[in-house]
């Protein structure tokens, strides 16, 4: 019999909030972060619950592989239609697929 802990569990969503793993000391000088490090509460709570960021597991460096999902890229639309603050560099990753690691029996 397979138990829930032996199955891969994914939590997918558009969380409308960046990841604490993307706003650390390595990326503080990029993308209008202005040197700020932020422990974003949603992704931190998901991590504290045992989930792991599937994207950061494969791409651990937020500088080399930021994985932006916001604002969306649409060559047929002016940037002012795609973003809240067209004059700011608000590129970020706000869509996530955290995974709950399998537990061996």
CSV table of C-alpha atoms in Angstrom, one decimal:
chain,number,residue,atom,x,y,z
A,1,UNK,CA,0.0,0.0,0.0
A,2,UNK,CA,1.3,3.4,-1.0
A,3,UNK,CA,1.0,6.1,1.7
A,4,UNK,CA,0.7,9.8,1.0
A,5,UNK,CA,4.2,10.4,2.2
A,6,UNK,CA,5.5,8.2,-0.6
A,7,UNK,CA,3.9,10.3,-3.3
A,8,UNK,CA,5.1,13.5,-4.8
A,9,UNK,CA,3.0,16.4,-3.6
A,10,UNK,CA,3.0,19.7,-5.6
A,11,UNK,CA,1.5,23.0,-4.6
A,12,UNK,CA,1.0,25.2,-7.7
A,13,UNK,CA,-0.1,28.7,-7.8
A,14,UNK,CA,0.2,32.4,-8.7
A,15,UNK,CA,1.1,33.7,-5.3
A,16,UNK,CA,1.4,37.4,-6.3
A,17,UNK,CA,4.3,37.7,-4.0
A,18,UNK,CA,8.0,37.1,-4.8
A,19,UNK,CA,10.1,34.4,-3.2
A,20,UNK,CA,12.3,34.9,-0.2
A,21,UNK,CA,14.9,32.8,-2.1
A,22,UNK,CA,15.0,35.5,-4.8
A,23,UNK,CA,15.4,38.5,-2.6
A,24,UNK,CA,18.5,37.5,-0.7
A,25,UNK,CA,22.0,39.1,-0.6
A,26,UNK,CA,22.9,37.8,-4.0
A,27,UNK,CA,20.2,39.7,-5.9
A,28,UNK,CA,20.1,42.8,-3.7
A,29,UNK,CA,21.7,45.0,-6.3
A,30,UNK,CA,19.4,43.9,-9.2
A,31,UNK,CA,15.9,44.6,-10.5
A,32,UNK,CA,15.1,47.6,-8.3
A,33,UNK,CA,15.7,45.7,-5.1
A,34,UNK,CA,18.0,48.6,-3.9
A,35,UNK,CA,20.0,46.3,-1.7
A,36,UNK,CA,17.0,45.0,0.1
A,37,UNK,CA,16.7,41.5,1.4
A,38,UNK,CA,13.1,40.4,2.1
A,39,UNK,CA,11.9,37.3,3.8
A,40,UNK,CA,8.6,37.1,1.9
A,41,UNK,CA,6.1,35.5,4.2
A,42,UNK,CA,4.2,33.2,1.8
A,43,UNK,CA,7.1,31.3,0.3
A,44,UNK,CA,8.8,31.2,3.7
A,45,UNK,CA,5.7,29.7,5.3
A,46,UNK,CA,5.4,27.1,2.5
A,47,UNK,CA,9.1,26.2,3.0
A,48,UNK,CA,8.6,26.0,6.8
A,49,UNK,CA,5.8,23.5,6.1
A,50,UNK,CA,8.3,21.2,4.4
A,51,UNK,CA,7.8,22.1,0.8
A,52,UNK,CA,10.8,22.9,-1.4
A,53,UNK,CA,10.9,25.4,-4.3
A,54,UNK,CA,11.1,23.1,-7.4
A,55,UNK,CA,12.6,25.9,-9.6
A,56,UNK,CA,15.3,26.9,-7.1
A,57,UNK,CA,16.1,23.2,-6.6
A,58,UNK,CA,17.1,23.0,-10.2
A,59,UNK,CA,18.3,26.7,-10.6
A,60,UNK,CA,19.7,27.7,-7.2
A,61,UNK,CA,21.2,31.0,-8.3
A,62,UNK,CA,18.6,33.9,-8.5
A,63,UNK,CA,21.1,36.1,-10.3
A,64,UNK,CA,22.0,33.7,-13.1
A,65,UNK,CA,18.5,32.2,-13.5
A,66,UNK,CA,15.9,34.6,-12.0
A,67,UNK,CA,12.9,32.8,-13.6
A,68,UNK,CA,10.7,35.9,-14.0
A,69,UNK,CA,7.0,35.3,-14.3
A,70,UNK,CA,5.9,38.9,-13.9
A,71,UNK,CA,5.2,41.1,-15.7
A,72,UNK,CA,4.1,38.9,-18.6
A,73,UNK,CA,5.9,39.3,-21.9
A,74,UNK,CA,3.6,40.3,-24.7
A,75,UNK,CA,5.2,41.9,-27.8
A,76,UNK,CA,1.8,43.1,-29.0
A,77,UNK,CA,1.1,45.3,-25.9
A,78,UNK,CA,2.8,48.4,-24.6
A,79,UNK,CA,4.7,47.8,-21.3
A,80,UNK,CA,2.2,50.2,-19.5
A,81,UNK,CA,-0.5,47.7,-20.2
A,82,UNK,CA,1.5,44.8,-18.6
A,83,UNK,CA,2.8,46.3,-15.4
A,84,UNK,CA,1.8,48.3,-12.4
A,85,UNK,CA,4.8,50.6,-12.5
A,86,UNK,CA,6.2,51.0,-16.1
A,87,UNK,CA,9.1,53.2,-14.9
A,88,UNK,CA,10.3,50.6,-12.3
A,89,UNK,CA,12.0,47.3,-12.9
A,90,UNK,CA,9.5,45.1,-11.2
A,91,UNK,CA,10.5,41.8,-12.8
A,92,UNK,CA,10.0,39.0,-10.4
A,93,UNK,CA,9.0,35.4,-10.0
A,94,UNK,CA,5.5,35.1,-8.4
A,95,UNK,CA,4.3,31.8,-9.8
A,96,UNK,CA,5.6,28.7,-8.0
A,97,UNK,CA,5.4,24.9,-7.9
A,98,UNK,CA,6.7,23.9,-4.5
A,99,UNK,CA,7.1,20.2,-3.9
A,100,UNK,CA,6.8,18.2,-0.8
A,101,UNK,CA,9.7,15.7,-0.8
A,102,UNK,CA,8.8,12.0,-0.8
A,103,UNK,CA,9.6,10.2,2.4
A,104,UNK,CA,11.1,6.7,2.1
A,105,UNK,CA,9.2,4.0,4.0
